Coordinates of C-alpha atoms and ligand atoms in Angstrom, one line a residue:
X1368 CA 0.0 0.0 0.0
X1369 CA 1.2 3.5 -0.7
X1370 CA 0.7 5.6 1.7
X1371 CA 1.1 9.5 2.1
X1372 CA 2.1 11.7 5.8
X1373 CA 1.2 15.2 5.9
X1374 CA 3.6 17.4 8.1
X1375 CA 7.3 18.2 8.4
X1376 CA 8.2 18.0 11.7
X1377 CA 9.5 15.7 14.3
X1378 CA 6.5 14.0 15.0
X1379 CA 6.2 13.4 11.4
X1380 CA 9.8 12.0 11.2
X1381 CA 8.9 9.6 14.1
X1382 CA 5.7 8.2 12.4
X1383 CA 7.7 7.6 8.8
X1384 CA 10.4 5.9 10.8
X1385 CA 7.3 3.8 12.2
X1386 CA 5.1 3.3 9.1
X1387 CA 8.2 2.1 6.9
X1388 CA 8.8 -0.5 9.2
X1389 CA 5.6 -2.5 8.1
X1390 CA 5.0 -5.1 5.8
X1391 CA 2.0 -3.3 4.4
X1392 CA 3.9 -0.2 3.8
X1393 CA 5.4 -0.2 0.1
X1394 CA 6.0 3.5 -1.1
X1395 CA 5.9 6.8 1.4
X1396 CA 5.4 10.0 0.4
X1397 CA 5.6 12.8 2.8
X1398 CA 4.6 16.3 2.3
X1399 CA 6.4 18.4 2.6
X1400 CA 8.4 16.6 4.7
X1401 CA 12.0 17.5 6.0
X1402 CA 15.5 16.4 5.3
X1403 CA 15.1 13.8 7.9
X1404 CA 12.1 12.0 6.2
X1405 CA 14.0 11.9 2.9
X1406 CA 15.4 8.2 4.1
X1407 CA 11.8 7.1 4.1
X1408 CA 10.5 8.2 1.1
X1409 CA 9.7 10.9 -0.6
X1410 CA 9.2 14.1 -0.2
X1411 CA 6.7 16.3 -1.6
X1412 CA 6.7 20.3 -1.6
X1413 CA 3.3 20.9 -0.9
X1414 CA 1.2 22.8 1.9
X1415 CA -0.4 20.7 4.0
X1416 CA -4.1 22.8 4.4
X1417 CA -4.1 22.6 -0.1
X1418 CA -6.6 19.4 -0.3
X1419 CA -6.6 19.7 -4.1
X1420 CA -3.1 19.5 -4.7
X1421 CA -3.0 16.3 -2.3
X1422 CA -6.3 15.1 -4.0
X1423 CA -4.1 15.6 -7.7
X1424 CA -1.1 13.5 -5.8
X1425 CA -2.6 11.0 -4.1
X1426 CA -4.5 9.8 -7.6
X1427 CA -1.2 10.1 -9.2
X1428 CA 0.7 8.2 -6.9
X1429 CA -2.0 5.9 -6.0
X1430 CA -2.3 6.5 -2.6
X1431 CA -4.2 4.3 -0.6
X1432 CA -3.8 5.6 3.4
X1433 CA -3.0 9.3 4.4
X1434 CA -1.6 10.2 7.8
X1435 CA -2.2 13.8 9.0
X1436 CA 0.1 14.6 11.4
X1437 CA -0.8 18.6 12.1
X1438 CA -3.9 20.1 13.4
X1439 CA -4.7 22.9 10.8
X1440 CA -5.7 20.3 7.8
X1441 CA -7.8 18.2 10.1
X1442 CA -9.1 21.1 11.8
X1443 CA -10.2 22.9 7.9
X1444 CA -12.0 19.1 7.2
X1445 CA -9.5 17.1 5.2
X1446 CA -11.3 14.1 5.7
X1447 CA -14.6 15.6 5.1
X1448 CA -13.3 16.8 2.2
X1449 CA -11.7 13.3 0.9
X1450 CA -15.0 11.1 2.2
X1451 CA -17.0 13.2 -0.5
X1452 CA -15.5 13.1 -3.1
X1453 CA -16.3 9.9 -5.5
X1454 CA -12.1 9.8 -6.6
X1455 CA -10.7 10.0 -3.3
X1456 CA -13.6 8.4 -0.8
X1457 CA -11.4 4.9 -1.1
X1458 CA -8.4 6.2 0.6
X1459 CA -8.5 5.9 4.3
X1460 CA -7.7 8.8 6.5
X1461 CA -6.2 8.1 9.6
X1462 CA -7.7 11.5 10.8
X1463 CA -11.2 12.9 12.7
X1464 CA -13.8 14.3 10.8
X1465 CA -13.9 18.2 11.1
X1466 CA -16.8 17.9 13.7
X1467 CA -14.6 15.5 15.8
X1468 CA -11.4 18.1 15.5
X1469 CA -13.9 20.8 17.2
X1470 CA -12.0 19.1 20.0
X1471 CA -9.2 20.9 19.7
X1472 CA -10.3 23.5 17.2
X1473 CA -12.7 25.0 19.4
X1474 CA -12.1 25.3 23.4
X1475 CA -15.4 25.8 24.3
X1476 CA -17.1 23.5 22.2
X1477 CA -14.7 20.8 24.1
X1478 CA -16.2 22.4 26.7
X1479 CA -19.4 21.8 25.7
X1480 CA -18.5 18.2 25.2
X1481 CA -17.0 16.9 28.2
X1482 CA -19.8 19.0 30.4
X1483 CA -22.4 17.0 28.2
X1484 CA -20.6 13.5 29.0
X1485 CA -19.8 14.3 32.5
X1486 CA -15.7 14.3 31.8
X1487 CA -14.1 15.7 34.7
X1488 CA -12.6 19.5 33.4
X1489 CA -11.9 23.0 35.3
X1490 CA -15.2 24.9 36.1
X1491 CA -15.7 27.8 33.0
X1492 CA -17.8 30.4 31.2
X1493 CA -17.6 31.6 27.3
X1494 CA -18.1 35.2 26.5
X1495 CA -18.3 36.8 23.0
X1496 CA -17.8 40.8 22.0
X1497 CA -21.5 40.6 23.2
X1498 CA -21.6 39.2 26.7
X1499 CA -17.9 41.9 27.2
X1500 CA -19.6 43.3 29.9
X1501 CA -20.7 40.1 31.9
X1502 CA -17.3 38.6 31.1
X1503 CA -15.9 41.4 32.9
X1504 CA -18.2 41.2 35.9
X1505 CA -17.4 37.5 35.7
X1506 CA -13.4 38.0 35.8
X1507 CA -14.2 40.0 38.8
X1508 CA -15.6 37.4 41.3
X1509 CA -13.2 34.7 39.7
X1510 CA -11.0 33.3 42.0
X1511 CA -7.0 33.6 41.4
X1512 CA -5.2 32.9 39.2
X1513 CA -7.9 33.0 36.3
X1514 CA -7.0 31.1 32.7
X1515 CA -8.3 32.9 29.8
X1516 CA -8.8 30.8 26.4
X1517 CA -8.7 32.2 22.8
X1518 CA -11.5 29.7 21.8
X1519 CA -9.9 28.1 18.4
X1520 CA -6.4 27.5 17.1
X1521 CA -3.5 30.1 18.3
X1522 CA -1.0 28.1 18.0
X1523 CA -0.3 27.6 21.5
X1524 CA -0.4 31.1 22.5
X1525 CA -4.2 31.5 23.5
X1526 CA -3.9 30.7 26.6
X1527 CA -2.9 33.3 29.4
X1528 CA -2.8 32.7 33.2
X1529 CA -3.5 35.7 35.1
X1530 CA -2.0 35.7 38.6
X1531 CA -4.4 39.4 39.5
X1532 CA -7.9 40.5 38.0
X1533 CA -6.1 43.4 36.4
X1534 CA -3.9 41.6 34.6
X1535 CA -7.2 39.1 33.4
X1536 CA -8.9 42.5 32.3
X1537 CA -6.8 43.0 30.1
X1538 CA -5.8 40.0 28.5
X1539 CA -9.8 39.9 27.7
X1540 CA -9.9 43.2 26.0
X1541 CA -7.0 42.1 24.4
X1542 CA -8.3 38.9 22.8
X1543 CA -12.1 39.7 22.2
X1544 CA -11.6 43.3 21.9
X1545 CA -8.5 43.9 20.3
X1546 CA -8.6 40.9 18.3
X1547 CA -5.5 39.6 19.5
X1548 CA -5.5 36.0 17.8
X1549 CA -8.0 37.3 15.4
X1550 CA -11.2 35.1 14.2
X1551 CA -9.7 32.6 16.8
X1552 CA -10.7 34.7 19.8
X1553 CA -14.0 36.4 18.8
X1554 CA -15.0 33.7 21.6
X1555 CA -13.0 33.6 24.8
X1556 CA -13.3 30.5 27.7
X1557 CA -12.5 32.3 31.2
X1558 CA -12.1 28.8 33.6
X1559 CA -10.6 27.5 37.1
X1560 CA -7.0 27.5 37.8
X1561 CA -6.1 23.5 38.3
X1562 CA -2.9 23.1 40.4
X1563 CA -1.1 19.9 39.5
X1564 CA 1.5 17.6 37.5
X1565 CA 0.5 17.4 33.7
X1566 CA 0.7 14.8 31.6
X1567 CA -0.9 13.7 28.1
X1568 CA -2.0 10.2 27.0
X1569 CA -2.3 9.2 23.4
X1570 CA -5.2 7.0 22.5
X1571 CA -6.1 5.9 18.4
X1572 CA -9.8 5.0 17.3
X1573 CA -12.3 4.8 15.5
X1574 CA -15.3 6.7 17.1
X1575 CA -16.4 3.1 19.0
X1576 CA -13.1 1.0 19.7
X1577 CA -10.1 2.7 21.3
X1578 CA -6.4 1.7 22.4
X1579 CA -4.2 3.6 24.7
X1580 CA -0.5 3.6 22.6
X1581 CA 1.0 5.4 25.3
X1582 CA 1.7 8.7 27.3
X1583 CA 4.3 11.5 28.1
X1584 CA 5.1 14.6 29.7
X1585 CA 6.3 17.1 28.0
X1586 CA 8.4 20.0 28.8
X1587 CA 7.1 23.4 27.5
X1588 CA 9.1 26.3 28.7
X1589 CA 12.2 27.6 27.0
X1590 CA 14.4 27.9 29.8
X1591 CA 15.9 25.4 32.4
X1592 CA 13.8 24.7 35.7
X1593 CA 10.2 25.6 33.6
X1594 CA 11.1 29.3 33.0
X1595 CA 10.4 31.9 30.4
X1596 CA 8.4 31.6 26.9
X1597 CA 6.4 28.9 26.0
X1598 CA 7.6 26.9 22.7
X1599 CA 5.8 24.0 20.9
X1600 CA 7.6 21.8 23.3
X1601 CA 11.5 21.5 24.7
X1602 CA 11.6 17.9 25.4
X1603 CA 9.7 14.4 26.7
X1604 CA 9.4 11.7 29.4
X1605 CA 8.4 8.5 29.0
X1606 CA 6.9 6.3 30.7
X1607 CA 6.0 8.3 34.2
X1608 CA 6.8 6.7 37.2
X1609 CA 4.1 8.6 38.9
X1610 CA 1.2 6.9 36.1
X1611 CA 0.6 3.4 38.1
X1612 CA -2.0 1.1 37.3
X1613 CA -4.7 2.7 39.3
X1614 CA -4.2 6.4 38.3
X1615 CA -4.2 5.1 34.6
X1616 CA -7.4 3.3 35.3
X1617 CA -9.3 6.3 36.3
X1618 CA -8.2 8.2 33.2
X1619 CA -9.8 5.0 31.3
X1620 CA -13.2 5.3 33.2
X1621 CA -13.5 9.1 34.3
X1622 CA -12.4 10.8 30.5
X1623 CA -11.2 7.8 27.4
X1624 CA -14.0 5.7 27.8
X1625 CA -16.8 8.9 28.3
X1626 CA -14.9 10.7 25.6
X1627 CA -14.9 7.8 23.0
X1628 CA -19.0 7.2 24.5
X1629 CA -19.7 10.8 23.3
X1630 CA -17.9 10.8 20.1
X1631 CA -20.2 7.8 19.1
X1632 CA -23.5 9.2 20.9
X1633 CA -22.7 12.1 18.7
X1634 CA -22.4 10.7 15.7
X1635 CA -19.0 12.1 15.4
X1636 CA -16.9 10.3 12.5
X1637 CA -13.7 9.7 14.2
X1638 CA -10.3 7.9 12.5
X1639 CA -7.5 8.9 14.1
X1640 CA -5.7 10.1 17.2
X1641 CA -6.9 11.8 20.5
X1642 CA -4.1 13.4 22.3
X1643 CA -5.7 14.0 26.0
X1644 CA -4.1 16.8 27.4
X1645 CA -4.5 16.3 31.5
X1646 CA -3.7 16.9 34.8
X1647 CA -3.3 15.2 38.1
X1648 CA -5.0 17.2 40.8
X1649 CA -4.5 15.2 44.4
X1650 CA -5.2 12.0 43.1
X1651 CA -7.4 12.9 40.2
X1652 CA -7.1 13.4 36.6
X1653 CA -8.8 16.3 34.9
X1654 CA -8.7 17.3 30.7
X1655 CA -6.7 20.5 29.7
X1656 CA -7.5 20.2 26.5
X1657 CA -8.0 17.7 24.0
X1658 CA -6.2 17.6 20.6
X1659 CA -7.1 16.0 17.6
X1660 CA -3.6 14.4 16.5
X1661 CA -0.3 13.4 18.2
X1662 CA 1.9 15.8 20.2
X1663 CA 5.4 17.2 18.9
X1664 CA 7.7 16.1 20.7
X1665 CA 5.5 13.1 22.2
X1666 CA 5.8 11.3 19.5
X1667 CA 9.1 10.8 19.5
X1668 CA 9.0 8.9 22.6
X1669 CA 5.9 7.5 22.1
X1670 CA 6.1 5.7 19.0
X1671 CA 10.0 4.6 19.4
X1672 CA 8.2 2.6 23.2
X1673 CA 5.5 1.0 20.6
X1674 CA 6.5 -2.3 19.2
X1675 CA 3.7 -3.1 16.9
X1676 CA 3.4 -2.8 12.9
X1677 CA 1.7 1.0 13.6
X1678 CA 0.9 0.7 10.2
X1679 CA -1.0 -2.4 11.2
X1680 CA -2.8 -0.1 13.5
X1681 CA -3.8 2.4 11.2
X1682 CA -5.5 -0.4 8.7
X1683 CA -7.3 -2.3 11.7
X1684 CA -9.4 1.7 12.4
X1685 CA -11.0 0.8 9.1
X1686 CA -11.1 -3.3 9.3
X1687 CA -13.2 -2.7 12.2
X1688 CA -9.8 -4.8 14.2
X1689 CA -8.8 -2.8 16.8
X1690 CA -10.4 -4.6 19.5
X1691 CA -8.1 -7.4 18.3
X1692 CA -4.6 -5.5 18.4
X1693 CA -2.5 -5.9 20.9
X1694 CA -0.1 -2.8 22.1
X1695 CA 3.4 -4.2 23.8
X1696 CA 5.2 -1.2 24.8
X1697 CA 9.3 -1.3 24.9
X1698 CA 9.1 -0.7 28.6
X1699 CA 12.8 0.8 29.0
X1700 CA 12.7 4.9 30.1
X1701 CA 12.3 7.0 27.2
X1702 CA 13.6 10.7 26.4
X1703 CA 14.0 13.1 23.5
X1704 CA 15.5 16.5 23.5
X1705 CA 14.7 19.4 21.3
X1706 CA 17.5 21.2 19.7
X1707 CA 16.3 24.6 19.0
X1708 CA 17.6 27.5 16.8
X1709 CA 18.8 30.5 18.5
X1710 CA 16.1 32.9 19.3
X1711 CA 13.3 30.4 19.0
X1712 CA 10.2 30.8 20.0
X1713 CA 10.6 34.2 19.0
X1714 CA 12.6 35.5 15.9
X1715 CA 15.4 33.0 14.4
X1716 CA 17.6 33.0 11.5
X1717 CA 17.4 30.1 9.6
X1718 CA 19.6 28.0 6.9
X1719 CA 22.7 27.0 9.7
X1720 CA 24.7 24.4 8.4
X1721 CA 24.3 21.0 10.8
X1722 CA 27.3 18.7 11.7
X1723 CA 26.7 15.6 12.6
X1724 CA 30.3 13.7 13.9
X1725 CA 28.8 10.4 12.6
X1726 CA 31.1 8.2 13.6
X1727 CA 30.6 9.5 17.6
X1728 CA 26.6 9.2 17.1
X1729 CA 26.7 5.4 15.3
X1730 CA 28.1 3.9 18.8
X1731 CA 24.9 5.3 20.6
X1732 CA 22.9 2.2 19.2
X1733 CA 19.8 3.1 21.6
X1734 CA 19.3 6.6 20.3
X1735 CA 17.6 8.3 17.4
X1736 CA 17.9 11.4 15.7
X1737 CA 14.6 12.9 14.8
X1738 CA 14.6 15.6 12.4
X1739 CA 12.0 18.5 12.8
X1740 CA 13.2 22.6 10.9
X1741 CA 16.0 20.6 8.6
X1742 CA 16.3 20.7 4.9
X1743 CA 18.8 19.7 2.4
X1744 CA 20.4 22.9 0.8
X1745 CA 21.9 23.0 -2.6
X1746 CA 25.4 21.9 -1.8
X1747 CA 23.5 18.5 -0.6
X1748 CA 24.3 19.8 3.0
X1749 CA 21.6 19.6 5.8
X1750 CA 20.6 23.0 7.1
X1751 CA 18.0 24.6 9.8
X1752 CA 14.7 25.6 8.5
X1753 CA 12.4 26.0 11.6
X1754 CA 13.1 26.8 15.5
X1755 CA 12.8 23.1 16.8
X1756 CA 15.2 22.0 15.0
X1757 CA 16.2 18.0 16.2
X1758 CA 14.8 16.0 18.6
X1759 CA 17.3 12.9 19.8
X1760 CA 15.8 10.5 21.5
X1761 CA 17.1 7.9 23.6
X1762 CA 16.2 5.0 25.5
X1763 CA 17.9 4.1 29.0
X1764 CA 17.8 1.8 32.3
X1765 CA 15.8 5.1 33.9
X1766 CA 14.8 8.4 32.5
X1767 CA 17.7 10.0 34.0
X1768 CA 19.9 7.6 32.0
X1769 CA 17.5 8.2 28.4
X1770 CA 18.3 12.0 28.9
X1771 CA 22.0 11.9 29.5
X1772 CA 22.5 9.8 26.3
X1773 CA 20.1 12.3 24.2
X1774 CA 22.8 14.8 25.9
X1775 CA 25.8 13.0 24.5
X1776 CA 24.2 12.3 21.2
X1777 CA 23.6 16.0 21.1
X1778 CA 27.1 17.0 22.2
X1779 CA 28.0 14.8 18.7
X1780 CA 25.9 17.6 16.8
X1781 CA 26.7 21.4 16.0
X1782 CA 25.0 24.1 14.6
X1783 CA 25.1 28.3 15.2
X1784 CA 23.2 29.2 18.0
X1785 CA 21.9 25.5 19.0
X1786 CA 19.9 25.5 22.0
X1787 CA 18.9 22.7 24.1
X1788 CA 17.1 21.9 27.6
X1789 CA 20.0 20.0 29.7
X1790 CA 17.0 19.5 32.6
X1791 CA 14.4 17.9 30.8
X1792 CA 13.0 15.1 33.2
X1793 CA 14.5 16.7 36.4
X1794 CA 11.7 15.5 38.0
X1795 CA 12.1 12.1 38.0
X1796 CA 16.7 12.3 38.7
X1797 CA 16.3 9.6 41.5
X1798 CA 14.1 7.5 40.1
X1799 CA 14.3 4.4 38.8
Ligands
AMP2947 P1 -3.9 24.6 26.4 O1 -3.6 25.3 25.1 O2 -5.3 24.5 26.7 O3 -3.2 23.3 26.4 O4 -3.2 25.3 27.6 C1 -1.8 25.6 27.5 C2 -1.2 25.4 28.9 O5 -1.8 26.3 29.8 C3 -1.4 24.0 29.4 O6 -0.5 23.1 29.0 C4 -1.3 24.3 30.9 O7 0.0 24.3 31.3 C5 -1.9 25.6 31.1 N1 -3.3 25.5 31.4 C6 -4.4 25.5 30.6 N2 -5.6 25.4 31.3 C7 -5.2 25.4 32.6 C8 -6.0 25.3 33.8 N3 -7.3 25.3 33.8 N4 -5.3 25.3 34.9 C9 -4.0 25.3 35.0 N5 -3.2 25.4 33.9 C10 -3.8 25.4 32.7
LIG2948 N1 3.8 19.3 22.6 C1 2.5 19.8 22.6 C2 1.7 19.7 21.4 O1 2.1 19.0 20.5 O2 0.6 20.2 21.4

């Protein structure tokens, strides 16, 4: 089968790594890819959000699966857009319908949806241009610190913690007045500040039958110790020694199995991943937010600790199989780290030559390189072309052992300005 993977990042290196591994793969095609995914198949130099060039590709190439591996297609109806059309409605999408990505394109209509299936979330209110006033009056009995939503996709910046009501005040002018992330907060979800450890789980189905295929945590902050900007994610954990068997059962009961329950009392076509963005309260788990794909850099611990045909997994959403899957997980400790470009996640130059001192990295035989910004210039050499830039994964006897090989792998790799998180699962140092 030919298959097609939308995206260019690290994620999207991870799952070509993956896919090509199965029998049922034969061709890959990934668009647009990154110089990374080049040694899986090829690349294509196409947006990912233009469905008719991808329709016009995947006839040509005779493409038989797609993989979507950002949000923004899948949020703008990809598969909608594929299931009705009479040349493309054979391919399978391994992807939610738009109505199913309302889950993470649209806070409060996630919010809607877990209040509607009882799944444990922080207490909240939605306010439009219209309601300003009673949004304001509302911010002023909140208790502290307030969040404050941009209701669809900012890419990652919507959300603002205000530590005083002043401070909230104006963050809501900002977005619903001012406009600050445009169409994406005309709406704006004020809710309860939850105090906890987060963590995501990664579950795949198909609107009825689910599997759990693993979970992280991931590290968001720029700076050592959890400080500064946020970024699209510094680094991840995997497995958590604080997820036992119990705390992992109430996630099943109290928010996978009511979420997968709504999604089919809904009638909401569903083929593809549900990232579950949550967080541990006392002893309870609660949803952040859900997302409608897999994390960046999750997946690169995530899929390296799966060892099943993934592929495999994808077919069995549409043979109706899942039920009969089995997930075995790789259960050593599991770490990436993201090399960054100076500057990132604000302004960043881009095009930096990257060395690789190969014959260093080749003896770190339980360690992957992950490409996310790279491309290959015109002298054949492989340059930056985003922020995150890398993401080295390793496995070891503890996490603390994962992340200092990802460190020594990294120390083997050299570009201007590179940038990397030398704490990420400081957390978990003494554990085993
Ligand atoms: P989101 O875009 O909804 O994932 O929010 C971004 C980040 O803001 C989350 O990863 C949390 O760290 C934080 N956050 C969001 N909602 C809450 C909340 N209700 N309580 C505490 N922190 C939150
Ligand atoms: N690493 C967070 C995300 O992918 O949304």
């Amino acid at each position: 089968m030919n298959i097609l993977l939308l995206g260019s990042g690290g994620r999207e290196h991870a799952l070509a790594w993956k896919i090509t591994q199965s029998k049922h793969c034969s061709l890959l095609f990934i668009a647009p890819g990154n110089a990374g995914t080049l040694q899986y198949g090829k690349n294509i130099n196409i947006n990912v959000n233009d469905f008719e060039t991808i329709k016009k590709i995947s006839i040509e190439n005779n493409i038989e699966m797609i993989v979507v591996g950002p949000e923004e297609p899948l949020v703008k109806g990809i598969y909608d857009f594929f299931i009705n059309d009479e040349e493309t409605k054979h391919i399978k999408l391994i992807a939610p319908s738009a109505n199913g990505a309302q889950l993470e394109g649209s806070k409060a209509f996630s919010k809607k949806f877990m209040q509607r299936n009882n799944i444990p979330t922080a207490a909240y209110a939605e306010f439009t241009k219209e309601n300003f006033e009673e949004g304001k009056s509302y911010i002023k009995q909140h208790s502290l610190p307030v969040v404050l939503k941009a209701d669809g996709l900012a890419a990652g910046k919507g959300v603002v913690i205000a530590t005083t009501t002043e401070d909230a005040l104006i963050a809501f002018e900002e977005m619903l007045i001012h406009q600050q992330f445009g169409e994406a907060s005309s709406k704006v979800v004020i809710e309860e500040f939850l105090d906890g450890i987060e963590l995501s789980v990664f579950v795949i189905t198909n609107g009825k039958d689910y599997k759990i295929i693993g979970h992280a945590k991931d590290y968001k902050r720029i700076g050592v110790g959890d400080t500064g900007l946020n970024t699209g994610g510094m680094g991840c954990v995997s497995p958590l020694p604080f997820l036992t068997d119990a705390f992992m059962q109430k996630i099943e009961t109290k928010i996978i199995q009511p979420t997968i329950q709504g999604l089919q009392k809904e009638n909401i076509i569903y083929n593809g991943f549900i990232f579950f963005g949550l967080i541990k309260v006392g002893a309870e788990p609660f949803v952040i937010e859900y997302n409608c794909r897999m994390g960046d850099p999750e997946t690169e611990v995530v899929i390296p600790r799966l060892n099943i045909d993934l592929t495999e997994l994808f077919l069995s959403i549409y043979n109706n199989t899942l039920n009969d899957i089995v997930i075995e997980f790789d259960e050593r400790a599991c770490a990436t780290i993201v090399a960054v470009s100076k500057g990132y996640p604000g302004v960043y130059e881009k095009g930096k030559v990257i060395e690789f001192d190969n014959s260093t990295i080749r003896q770190f035989d339980s360690s992957i390189i992950f490409h996310a910004g790279t491309k290959t210039n015109e002298h054949n050499d492989v340059v930056t072309n985003g922020g995150r830039v890398l993401a080295v994964t390793s496995f070891g006897r503890n996490i603390a052992n994962a992340v200092q090989l990802s460190k020594e792998v990294l120390s083997s790799i050299h570009f201007e300005g590179m940038y990397f998180r030398n704490d990420i699962g400081y957390e978990f140092k003494s554990q085993n």
